[in-house]
Each structure stands twice: as structure tokens, then as C-alpha cells.
Coordinates of N, CA and C in Angstrom, one line a residue:
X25 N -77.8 -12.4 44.1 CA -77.1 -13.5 44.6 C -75.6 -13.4 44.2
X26 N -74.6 -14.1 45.4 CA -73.1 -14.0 44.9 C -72.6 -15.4 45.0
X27 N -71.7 -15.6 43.9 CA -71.5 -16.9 43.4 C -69.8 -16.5 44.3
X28 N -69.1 -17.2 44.8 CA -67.9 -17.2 45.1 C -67.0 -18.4 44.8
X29 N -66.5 -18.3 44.1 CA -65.0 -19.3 43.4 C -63.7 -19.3 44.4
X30 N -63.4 -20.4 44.9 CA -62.5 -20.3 46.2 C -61.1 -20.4 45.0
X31 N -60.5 -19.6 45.6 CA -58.9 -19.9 45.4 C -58.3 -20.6 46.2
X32 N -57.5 -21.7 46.1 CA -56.3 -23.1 46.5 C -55.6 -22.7 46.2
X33 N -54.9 -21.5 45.1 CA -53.8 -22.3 44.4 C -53.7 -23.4 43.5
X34 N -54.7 -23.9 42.6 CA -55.1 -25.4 42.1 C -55.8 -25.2 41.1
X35 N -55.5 -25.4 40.0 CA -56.7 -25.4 38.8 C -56.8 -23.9 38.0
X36 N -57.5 -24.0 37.1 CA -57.9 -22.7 35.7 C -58.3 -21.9 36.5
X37 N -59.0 -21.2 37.0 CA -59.8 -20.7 38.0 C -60.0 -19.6 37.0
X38 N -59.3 -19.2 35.8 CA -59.6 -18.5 35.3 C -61.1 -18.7 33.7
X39 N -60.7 -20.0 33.6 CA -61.5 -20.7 33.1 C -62.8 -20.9 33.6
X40 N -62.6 -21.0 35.4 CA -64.4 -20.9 35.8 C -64.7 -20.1 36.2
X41 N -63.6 -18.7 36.7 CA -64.4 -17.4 36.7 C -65.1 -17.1 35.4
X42 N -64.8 -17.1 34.2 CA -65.6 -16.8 33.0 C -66.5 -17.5 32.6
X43 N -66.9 -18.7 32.9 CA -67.8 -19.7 32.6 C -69.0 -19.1 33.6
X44 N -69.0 -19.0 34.9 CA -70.0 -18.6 35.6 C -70.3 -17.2 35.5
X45 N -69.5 -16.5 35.1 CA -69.6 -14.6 34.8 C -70.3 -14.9 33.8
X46 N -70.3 -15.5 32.5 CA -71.3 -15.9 31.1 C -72.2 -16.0 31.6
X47 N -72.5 -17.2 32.5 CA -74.0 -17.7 33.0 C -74.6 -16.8 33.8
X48 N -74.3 -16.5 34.7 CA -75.0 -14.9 35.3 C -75.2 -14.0 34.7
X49 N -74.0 -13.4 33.8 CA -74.6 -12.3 33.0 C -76.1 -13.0 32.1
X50 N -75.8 -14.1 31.4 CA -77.1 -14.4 30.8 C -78.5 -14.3 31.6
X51 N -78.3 -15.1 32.7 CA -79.6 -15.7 33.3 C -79.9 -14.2 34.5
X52 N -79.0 -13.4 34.4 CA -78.7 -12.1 35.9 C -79.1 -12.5 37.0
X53 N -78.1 -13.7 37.6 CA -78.1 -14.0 38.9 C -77.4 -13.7 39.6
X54 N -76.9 -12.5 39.4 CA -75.8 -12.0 40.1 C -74.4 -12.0 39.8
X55 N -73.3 -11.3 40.6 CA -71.8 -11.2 40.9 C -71.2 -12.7 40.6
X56 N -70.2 -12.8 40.4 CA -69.2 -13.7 40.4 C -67.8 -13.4 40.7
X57 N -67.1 -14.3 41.8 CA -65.7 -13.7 42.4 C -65.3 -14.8 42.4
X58 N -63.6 -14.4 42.5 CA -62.2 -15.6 43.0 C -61.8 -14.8 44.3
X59 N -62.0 -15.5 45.1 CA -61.4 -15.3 46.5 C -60.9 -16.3 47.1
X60 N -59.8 -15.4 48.5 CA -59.4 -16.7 49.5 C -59.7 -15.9 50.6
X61 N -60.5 -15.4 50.3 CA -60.9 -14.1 51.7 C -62.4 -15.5 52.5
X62 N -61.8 -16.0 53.7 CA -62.6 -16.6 54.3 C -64.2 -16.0 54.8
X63 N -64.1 -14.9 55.0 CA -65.3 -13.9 55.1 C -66.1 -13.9 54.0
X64 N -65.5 -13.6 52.5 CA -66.0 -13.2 51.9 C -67.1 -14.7 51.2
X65 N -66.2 -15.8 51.7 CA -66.7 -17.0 51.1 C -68.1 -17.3 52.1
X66 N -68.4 -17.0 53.0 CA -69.7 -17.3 54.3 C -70.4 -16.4 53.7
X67 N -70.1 -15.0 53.0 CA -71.1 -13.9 52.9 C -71.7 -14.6 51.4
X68 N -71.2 -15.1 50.6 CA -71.5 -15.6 49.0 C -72.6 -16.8 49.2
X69 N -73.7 -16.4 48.3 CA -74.8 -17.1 48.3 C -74.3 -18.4 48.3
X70 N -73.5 -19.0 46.7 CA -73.4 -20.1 46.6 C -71.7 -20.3 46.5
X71 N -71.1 -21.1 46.5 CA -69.7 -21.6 47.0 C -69.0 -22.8 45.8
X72 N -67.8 -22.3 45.1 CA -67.7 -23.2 44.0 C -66.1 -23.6 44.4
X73 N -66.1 -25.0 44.4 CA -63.9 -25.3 44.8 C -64.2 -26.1 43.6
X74 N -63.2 -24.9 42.3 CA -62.6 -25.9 41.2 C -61.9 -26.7 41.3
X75 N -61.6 -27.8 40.2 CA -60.7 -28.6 40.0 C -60.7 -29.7 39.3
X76 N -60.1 -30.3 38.5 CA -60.8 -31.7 38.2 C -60.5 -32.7 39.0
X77 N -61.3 -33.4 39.6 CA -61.4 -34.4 40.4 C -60.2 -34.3 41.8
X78 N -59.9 -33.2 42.1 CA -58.6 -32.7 42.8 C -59.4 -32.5 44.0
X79 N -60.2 -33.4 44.8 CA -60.5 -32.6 46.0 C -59.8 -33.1 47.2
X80 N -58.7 -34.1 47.0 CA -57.7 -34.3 48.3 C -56.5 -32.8 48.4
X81 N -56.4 -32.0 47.2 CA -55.7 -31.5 47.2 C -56.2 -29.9 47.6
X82 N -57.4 -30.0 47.3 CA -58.0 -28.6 47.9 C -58.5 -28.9 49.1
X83 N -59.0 -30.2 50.0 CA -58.7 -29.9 51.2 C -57.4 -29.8 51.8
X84 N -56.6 -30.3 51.3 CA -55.2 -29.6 52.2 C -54.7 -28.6 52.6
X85 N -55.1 -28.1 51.0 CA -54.9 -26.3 51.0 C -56.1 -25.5 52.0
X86 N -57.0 -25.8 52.0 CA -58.0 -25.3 52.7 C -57.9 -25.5 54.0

């Protein structure tokens, strides 16, 4: 399974690329990515838009 982490421009993202890379490597559910590749985000099992409570600002960007 692929976990995909959207890039906005907005937030740590580096912070929850590593938080979810820990958790898969532990549990081996698979890949983890930071993308703005719109393709790549439909082909990724599960779909993650960080942020803290910032979701007017990542639909904008989106």
C-alpha cells in the first residue's frame, strides 16, 4: 500500500513525512511520499493534506 502526503506549500510536511515512514516501516504497510504530482496522488492507496486546522488554505492551493 502507498501512503501519499500532498504538498500545498503549507505546513512541516517534513514532520509528517517521518511520522508515517516510522509507522510503516514498523507495522510494513508500505511506501510513503510528498508529492504535488496529481497522478501520483489517484495511484496512492491512502491520501494525507497536512496542516493544523488549515484546510481553507489547502483548498485554495489545491
Amino acid at each position: 500500500m502507498s501512503t501519499a502526503i500532498i504538498d500545498y506549500e503549507s505546513g512541516n510536511l517534513h514532520s509528517a513525512e517521518k511520522a508515517f515512514q516510522r509507522v510503516a516501516a514498523e507495522t510494513g504497510s508500505g511506501e510513503v511520499f510528498v508529492t504535488t504530482d496529481p497522478d501520483a496522488v489517484r495511484r496512492a492507496d491512502r491520501i494525507v493534506l497536512p496542516g493544523d486546522g488549515a484546510f481553507p488554505a489547502c483548498r485554495a492551493a489545491l
